[in-house]
Coordinates of C-alpha atoms and ligand atoms in Angstrom, one line a residue:
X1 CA 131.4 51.1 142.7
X2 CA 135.0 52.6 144.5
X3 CA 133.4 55.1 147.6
X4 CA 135.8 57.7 146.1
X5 CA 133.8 57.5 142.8
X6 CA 130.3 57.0 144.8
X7 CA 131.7 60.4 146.4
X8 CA 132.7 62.0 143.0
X9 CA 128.7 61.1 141.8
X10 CA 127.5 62.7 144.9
X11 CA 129.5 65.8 144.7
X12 CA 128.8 66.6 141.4
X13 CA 125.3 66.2 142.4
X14 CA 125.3 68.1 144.9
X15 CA 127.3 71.0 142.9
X16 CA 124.0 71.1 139.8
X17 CA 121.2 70.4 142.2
X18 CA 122.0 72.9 145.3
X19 CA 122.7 76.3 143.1
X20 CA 118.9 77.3 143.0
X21 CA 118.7 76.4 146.8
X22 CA 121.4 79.8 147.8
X23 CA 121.9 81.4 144.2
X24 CA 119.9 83.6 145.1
X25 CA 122.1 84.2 148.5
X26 CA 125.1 84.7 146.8
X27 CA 124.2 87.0 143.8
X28 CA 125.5 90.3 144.2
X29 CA 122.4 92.6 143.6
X30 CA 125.1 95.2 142.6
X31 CA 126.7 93.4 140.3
X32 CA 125.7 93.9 136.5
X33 CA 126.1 91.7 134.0
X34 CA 128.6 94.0 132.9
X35 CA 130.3 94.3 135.8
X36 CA 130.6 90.9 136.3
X37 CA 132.2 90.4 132.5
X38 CA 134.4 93.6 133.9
X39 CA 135.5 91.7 136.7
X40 CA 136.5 88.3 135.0
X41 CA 138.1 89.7 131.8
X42 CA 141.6 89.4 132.7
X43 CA 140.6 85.3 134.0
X44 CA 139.0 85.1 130.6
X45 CA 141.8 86.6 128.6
X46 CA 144.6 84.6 130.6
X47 CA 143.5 81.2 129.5
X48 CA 146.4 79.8 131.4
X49 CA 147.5 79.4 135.1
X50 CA 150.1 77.5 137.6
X51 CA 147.9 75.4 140.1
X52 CA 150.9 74.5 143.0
X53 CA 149.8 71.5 145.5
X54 CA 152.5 72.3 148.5
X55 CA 152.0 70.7 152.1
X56 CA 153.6 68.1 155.0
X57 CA 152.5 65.7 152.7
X58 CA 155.6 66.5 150.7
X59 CA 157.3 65.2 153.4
X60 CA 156.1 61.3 153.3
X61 CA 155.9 61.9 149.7
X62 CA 153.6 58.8 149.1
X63 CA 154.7 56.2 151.6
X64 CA 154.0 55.8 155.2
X65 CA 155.3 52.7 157.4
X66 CA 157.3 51.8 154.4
X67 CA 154.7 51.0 152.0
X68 CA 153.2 53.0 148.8
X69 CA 149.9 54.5 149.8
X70 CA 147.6 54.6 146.7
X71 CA 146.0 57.7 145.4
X72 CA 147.4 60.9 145.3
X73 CA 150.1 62.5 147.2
X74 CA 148.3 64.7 149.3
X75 CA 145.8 62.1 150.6
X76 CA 148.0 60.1 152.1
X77 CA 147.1 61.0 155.8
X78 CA 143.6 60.0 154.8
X79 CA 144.7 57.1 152.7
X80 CA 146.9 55.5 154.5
X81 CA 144.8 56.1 157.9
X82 CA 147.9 57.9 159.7
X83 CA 146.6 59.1 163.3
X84 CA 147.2 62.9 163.9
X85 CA 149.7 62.4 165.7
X86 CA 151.8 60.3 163.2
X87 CA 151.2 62.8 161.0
X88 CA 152.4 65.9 162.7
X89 CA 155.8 64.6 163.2
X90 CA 156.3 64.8 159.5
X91 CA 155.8 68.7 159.8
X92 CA 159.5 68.4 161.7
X93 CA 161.0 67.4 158.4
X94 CA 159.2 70.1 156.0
X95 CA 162.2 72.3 155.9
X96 CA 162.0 73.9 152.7
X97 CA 165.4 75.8 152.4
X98 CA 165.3 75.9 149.0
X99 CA 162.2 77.4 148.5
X100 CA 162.7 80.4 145.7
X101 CA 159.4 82.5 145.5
X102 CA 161.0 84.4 143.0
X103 CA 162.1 81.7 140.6
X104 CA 158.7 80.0 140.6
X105 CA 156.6 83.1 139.2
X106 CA 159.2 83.8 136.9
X107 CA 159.3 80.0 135.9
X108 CA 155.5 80.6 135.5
X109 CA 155.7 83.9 133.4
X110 CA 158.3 81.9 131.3
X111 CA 156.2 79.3 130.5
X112 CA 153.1 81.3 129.6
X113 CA 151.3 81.4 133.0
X114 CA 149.3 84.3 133.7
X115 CA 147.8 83.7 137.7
X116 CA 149.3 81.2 140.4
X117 CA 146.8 79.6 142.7
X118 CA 148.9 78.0 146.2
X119 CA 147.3 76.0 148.8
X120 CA 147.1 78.0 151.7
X121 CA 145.7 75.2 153.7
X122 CA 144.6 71.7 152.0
X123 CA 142.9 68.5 154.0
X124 CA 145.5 67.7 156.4
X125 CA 144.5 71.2 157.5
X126 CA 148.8 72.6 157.7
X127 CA 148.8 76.3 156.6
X128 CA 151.2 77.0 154.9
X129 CA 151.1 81.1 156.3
X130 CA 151.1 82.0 159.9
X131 CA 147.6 81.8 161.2
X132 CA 147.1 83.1 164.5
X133 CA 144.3 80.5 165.5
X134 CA 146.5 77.4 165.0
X135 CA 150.2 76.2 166.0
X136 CA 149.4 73.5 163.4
X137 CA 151.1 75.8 160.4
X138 CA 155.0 76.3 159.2
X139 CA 155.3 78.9 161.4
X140 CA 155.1 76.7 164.7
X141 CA 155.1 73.4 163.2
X142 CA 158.2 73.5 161.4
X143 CA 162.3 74.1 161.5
X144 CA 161.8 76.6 158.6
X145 CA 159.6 78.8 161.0
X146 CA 158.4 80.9 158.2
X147 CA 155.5 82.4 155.9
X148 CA 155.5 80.7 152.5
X149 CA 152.8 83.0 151.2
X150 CA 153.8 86.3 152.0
X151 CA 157.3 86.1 150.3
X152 CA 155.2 84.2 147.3
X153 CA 152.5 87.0 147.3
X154 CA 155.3 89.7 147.5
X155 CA 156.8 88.3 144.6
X156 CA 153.6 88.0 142.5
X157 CA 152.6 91.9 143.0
X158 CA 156.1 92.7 142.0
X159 CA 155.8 90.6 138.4
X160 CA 152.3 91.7 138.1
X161 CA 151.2 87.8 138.2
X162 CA 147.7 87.6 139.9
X163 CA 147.4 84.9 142.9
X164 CA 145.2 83.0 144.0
X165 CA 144.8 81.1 147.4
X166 CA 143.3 77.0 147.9
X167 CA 141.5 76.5 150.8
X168 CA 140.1 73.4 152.2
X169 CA 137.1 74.6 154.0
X170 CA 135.0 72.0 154.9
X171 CA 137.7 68.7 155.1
X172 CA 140.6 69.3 157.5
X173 CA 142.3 66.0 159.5
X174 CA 143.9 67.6 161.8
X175 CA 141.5 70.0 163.4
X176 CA 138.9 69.0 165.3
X177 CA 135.3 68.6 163.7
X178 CA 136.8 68.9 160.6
X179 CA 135.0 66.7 157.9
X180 CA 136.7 63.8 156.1
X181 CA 135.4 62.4 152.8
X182 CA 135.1 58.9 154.4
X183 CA 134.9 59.4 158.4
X184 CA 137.4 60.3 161.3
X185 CA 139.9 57.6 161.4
X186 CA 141.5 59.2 165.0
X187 CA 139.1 60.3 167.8
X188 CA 141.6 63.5 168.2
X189 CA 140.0 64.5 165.0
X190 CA 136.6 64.4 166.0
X191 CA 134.7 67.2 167.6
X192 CA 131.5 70.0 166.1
X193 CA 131.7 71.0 162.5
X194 CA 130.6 74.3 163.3
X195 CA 133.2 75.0 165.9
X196 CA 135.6 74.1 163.3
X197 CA 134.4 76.2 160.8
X198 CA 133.7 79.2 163.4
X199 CA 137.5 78.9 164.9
X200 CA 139.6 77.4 162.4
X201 CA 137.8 78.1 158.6
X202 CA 136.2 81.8 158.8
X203 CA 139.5 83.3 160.9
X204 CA 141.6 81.4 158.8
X205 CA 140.1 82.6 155.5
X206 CA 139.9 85.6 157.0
X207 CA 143.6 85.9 157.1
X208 CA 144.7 84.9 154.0
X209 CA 142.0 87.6 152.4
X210 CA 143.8 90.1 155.3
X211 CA 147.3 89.4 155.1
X212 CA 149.1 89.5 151.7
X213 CA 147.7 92.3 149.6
X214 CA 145.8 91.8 146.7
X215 CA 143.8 88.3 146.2
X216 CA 142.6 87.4 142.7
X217 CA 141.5 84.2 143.2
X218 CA 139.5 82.0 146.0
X219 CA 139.5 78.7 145.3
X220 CA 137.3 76.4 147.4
X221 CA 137.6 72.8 148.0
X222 CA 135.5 69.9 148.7
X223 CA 132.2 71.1 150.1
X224 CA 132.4 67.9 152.4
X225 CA 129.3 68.3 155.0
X226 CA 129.1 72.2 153.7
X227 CA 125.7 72.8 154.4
X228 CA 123.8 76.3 153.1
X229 CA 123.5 77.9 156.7
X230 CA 128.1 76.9 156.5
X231 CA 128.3 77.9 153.5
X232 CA 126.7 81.6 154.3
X233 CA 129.0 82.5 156.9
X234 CA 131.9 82.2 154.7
X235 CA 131.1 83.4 151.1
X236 CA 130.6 86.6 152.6
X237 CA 134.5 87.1 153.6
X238 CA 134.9 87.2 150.0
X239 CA 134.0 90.6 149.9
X240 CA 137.3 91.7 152.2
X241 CA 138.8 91.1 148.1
X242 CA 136.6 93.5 145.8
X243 CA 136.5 91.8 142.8
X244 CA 137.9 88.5 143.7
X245 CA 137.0 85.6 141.7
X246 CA 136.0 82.1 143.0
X247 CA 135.2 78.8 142.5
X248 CA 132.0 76.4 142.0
X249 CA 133.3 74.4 145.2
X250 CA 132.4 76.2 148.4
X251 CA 128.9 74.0 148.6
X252 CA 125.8 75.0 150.1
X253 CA 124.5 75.6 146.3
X254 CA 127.1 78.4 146.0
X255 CA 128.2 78.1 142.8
X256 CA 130.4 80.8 142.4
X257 CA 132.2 82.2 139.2
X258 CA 133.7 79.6 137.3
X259 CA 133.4 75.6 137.0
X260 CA 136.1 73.1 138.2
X261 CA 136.3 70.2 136.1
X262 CA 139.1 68.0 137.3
X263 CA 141.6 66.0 135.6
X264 CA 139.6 66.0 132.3
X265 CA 138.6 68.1 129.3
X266 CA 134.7 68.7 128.8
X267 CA 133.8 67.3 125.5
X268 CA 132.3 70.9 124.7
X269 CA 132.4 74.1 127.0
X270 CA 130.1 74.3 130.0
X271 CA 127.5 77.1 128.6
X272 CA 126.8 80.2 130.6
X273 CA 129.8 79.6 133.1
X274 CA 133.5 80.1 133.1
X275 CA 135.0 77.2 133.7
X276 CA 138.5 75.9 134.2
X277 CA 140.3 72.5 133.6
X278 CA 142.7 71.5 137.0
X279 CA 144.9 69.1 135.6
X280 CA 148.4 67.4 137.0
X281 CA 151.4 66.7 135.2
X282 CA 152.2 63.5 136.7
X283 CA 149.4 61.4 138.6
X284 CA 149.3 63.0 141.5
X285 CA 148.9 66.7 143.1
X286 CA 151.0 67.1 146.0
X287 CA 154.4 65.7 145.6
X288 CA 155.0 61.4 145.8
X289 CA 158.5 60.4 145.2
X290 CA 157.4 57.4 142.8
X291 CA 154.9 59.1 141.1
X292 CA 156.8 59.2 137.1
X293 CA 154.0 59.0 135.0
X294 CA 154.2 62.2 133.6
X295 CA 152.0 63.2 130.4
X296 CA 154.0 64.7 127.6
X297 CA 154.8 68.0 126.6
X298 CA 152.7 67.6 123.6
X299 CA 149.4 65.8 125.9
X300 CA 149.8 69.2 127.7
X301 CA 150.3 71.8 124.4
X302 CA 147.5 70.3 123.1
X303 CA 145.6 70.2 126.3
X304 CA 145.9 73.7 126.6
X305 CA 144.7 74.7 122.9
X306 CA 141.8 71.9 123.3
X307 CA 140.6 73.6 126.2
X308 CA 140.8 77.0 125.0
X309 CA 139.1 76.0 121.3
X310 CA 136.5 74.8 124.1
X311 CA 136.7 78.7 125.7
X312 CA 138.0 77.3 129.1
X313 CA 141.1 78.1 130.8
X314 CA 144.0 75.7 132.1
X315 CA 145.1 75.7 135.6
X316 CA 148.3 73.2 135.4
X317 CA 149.5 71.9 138.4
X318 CA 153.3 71.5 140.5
X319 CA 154.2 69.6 143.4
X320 CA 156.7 71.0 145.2
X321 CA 159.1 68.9 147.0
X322 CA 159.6 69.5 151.1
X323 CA 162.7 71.3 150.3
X324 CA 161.1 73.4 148.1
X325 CA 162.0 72.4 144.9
X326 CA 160.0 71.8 141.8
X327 CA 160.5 68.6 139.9
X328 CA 162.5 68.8 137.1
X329 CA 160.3 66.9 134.9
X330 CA 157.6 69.7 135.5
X331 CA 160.3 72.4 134.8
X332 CA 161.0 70.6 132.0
X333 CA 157.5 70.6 130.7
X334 CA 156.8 74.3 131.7
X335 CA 160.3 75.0 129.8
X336 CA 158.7 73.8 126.3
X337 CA 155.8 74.7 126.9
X338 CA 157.0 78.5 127.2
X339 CA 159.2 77.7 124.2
X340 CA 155.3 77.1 122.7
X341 CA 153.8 80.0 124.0
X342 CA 156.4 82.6 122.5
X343 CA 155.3 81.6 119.1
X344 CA 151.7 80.8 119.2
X345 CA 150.5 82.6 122.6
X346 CA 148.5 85.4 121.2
X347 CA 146.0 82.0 119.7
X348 CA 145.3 81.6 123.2
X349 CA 145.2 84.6 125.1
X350 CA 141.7 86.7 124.8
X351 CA 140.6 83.9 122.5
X352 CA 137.1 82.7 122.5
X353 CA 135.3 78.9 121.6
X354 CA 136.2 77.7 118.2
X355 CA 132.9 78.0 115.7
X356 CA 133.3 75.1 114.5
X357 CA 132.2 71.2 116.1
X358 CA 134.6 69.2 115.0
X359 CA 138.2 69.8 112.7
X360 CA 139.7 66.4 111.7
X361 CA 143.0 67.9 111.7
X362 CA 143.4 70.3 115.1
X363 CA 141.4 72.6 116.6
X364 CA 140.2 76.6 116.1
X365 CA 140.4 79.7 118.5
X366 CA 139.2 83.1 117.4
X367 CA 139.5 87.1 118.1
X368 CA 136.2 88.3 116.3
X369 CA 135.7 92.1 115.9
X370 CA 132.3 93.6 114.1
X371 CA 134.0 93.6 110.6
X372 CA 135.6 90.2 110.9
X373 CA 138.9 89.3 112.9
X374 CA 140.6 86.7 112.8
X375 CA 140.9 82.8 113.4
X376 CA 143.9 80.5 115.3
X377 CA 144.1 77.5 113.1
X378 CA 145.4 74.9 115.3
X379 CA 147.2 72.1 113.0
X380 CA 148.0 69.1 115.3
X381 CA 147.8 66.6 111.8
X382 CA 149.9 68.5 109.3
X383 CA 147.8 67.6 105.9
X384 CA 150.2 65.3 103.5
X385 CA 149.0 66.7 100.3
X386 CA 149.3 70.5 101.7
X387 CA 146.1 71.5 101.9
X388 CA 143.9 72.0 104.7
X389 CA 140.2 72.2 104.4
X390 CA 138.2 74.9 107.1
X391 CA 134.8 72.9 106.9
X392 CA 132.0 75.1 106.7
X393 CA 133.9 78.7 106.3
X394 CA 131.9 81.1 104.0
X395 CA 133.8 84.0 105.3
X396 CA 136.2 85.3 102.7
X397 CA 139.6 85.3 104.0
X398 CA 141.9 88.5 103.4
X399 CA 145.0 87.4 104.8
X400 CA 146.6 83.9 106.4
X401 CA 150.2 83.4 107.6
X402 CA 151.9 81.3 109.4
X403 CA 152.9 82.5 113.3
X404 CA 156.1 80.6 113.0
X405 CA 156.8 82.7 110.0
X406 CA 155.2 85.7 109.9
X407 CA 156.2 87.1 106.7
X408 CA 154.9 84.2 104.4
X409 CA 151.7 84.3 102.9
X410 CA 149.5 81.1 102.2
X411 CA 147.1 80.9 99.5
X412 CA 143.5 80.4 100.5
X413 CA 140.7 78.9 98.1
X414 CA 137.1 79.5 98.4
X415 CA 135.2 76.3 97.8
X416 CA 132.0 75.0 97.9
X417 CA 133.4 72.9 101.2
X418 CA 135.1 75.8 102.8
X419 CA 138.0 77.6 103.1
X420 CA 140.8 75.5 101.3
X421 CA 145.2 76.2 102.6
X422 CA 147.6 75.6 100.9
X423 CA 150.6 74.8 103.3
X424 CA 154.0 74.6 102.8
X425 CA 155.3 70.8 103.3
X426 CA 156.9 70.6 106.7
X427 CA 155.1 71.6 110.0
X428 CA 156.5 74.3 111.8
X429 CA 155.9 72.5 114.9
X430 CA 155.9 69.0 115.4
X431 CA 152.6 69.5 118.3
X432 CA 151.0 72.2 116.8
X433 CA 151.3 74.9 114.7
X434 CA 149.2 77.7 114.3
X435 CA 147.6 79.6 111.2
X436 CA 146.3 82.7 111.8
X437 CA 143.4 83.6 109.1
X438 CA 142.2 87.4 108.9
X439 CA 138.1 87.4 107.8
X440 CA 137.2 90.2 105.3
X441 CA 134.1 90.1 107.2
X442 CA 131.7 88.8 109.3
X443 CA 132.4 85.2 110.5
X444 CA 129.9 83.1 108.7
X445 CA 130.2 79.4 109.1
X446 CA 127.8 77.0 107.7
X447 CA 126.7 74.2 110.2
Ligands
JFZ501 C1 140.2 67.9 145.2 C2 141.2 67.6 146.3 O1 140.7 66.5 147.1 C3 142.5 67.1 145.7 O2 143.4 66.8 146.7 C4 143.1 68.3 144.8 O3 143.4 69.4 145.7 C5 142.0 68.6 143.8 C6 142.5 69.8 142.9 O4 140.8 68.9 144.4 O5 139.9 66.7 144.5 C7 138.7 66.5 144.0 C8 137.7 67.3 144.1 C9 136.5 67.0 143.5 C10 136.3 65.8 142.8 C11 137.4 64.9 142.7 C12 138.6 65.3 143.3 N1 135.0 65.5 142.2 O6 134.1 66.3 142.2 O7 134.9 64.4 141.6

């Protein structure tokens, strides 16, 4: 058994076993449950967000000493073993003059997007804002000598895009004491946890909650060594953000507001929690110059609509390059995948778990209201004879169209099976196309 995956068992244990150890730590005894569905409507209705994996390690972009390190992009300082001081020379070639704040919230509003979540500071421990405690950040590290958050956060207020901030808050290889999945490789790195969480993680996630306005999202990564007692002296920070939300991976038991499955799509949703899906495009997070295996538009389309017929939300990755460009193949993707979202986004925003288990052709969203609502019929196997068969539906239906063509009206059959469709012959969409159905009443659905 790899020590990665050994690692992976032992972190997911250690994120279902230690919640009843500080649960009751963390639970704000002012929040309601009403509050707290208050607070995470907008994440629940935006089913959809950019995830952007930017760093040094942009710079080295998978290979070191003139080989290909293995894993993924941003690992490679811990992959390939590169002493500190190897690594901070690479900082003198992050230069990224063609960084466009601007562009990349609008390239994420024009694919569907509704929240951005950066890394402010990942592993290797490089912030990418200027953080008073540290030279080891692009303010002092760098030729470009400047603040990549603020003019990103300034940019997100101004579209009305909410942002969130990564931070690495146990594992950090550059500052001393700062954990490391498999062990210090370089002696500069070693030195007391504590002190590295007292003078490097709580000022530093201090600033990032301080310095660039409104924070929707904390998202905490790999509770490496993250003991309670750790833990507690940095969820409480996250009160500087009133009505922030945050992750299940801070550690100490604090499980925070939504689960993080990574890089794969639960086979059902996770009950009682919010939970969100953190996928790549390609193979790797932070950008490797080799890395072309990217997934399809259509793996991703349907990705999305999987995961919100499962009532989760999306958090899709980029990789910026050190110049500050985004690969085209992702803007690509996001391009189509906006082209998607014109047409069928309103069966994904504010949607909620399909009713039914399983639908041989697609998948089902829904926007129920007391006297009915209406379901998103996602058709991923366009039926050959024309009709399509809603297994289970008792419901009578008053209304389905098409949302690629809004004016038609299909013809729906009651039967003893379900709700029967009759379709027209072609798809509308080649990936998936969408059929909205209006209930006369009450969803019933026979299981
Ligand atoms: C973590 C990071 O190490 C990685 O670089 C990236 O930022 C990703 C989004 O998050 O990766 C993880 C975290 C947890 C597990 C696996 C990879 N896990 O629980 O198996």
């Amino acid at each position: 058994m790899s020590r990665w995956f050994q690692w992976s068992v032992v972190y997911g244990l250690l994120i279902a076993v230690l919640p009843c150890v500080a649960h009751a730590q963390e639970a704000k005894p002012a929040e309601t449950p009403e509050q707290r569905d208050a607070r995470m409507s907008w994440w629940r209705d935006a089913r959809f967000g950019m995830f952007i994996h930017w760093g040094v390690y942009s710079v080295p972009a998978g290979t070191y000493n003139g080989k290909q390190i293995d894993g993924i992009g941003e690992w490679i300082m811990h992959n390939g073993k590169i002493p500190v001081s190897e690594y901070r020379a690479y900082a003198k070639q992050f230069n990224p003059v063609k960084y466009d704040p601007e562009a990349w919230v609008k390239m994420a509003q024009d694919a569907g997007m509704k929240y951005i979540v950066i890394t402010s500071k990942h592993h290797d421990g490089f912030a990418l804002f200027d953080s008073k405690v540290t030279e080891w950040d692009v303010v002092d590290a760098t030729p470009y000598g400047k603040d990549l958050l603020k003019p990103l956060a300034d940019a997100c207020h101004k579209h009305g895009m909410p942002l969130g901030f990564y931070y690495s808050q146990a594992q950090d290889w550059n500052h001393p004491g700062g954990a490391a999945a498999q062990g210090h490789w370089d002696p500069a790195q070693d030195g007391s946890m504590d002190e590295y969480i007292k003078n490097i993680a709580v000022p530093q996630v201090e600033e990032i909650l301080s310095n660039y306005g409104k924070l929707a999202i904390l998202w905490w990564d790999t509770p490496k060594d993250m003991t309670p007692e750790r833990a507690s002296v940095l969820f409480p920070l996250t009160s500087m953000q009133p009505g922030i939300i945050t992750n299940n991976r801070l550690g100490g038991g604090y499980e925070g507001d939504t689960d993080t499955p990574e890089q794969h799509i639960p086979d059902t949703g996770i009950e009682g929690r919010d939970w969100e899906v953190c996928m790549t495009m390609n193979d790797t997070w932070g950008f490797k110059s080799y890395d072309d295996n990217w997934k399809s538009t259509e793996t991703l389309i349907r990705n999305l609509v999987d995961i919100a017929s499962k009532g989760g939300n999306y958090l899709l990755n980029v990789g910026p390059t050190s110049e500050g460009l985004i690969p085209d193949p992702s803007i690509q993707r996001l391009k189509e995948i906006g082209a998607w979202m014109k047409v069928n986004g309103e069966a994904i925003y504010g949607t909620t778990a399909s009713p039914f288990t399983n639908l041989p052709w697609g998948r089902c969203t829904k926007k129920l209201t007391a006297d009915g609502g209406r379901l998103y019929l996602h058709v991923f196997t366009w039926p050959a004879d024309g009709k399509l068969l809603v297994p289970g539906l008792k419901t009578a239906v008053s209304k389905a169209t098409l949302l690629a063509a809004p004016g038609t009206t299909l013809t729906v059959e009651t039967t003893p099976q379900g709700a029967l469709i009759s379709l027209p012959s072609a798809a509308p969409d080649g990936i998936s196309s969408t059929i909205a159905v209006d209930l006369a009443g009450p969803l019933q659905v026979a299981q």
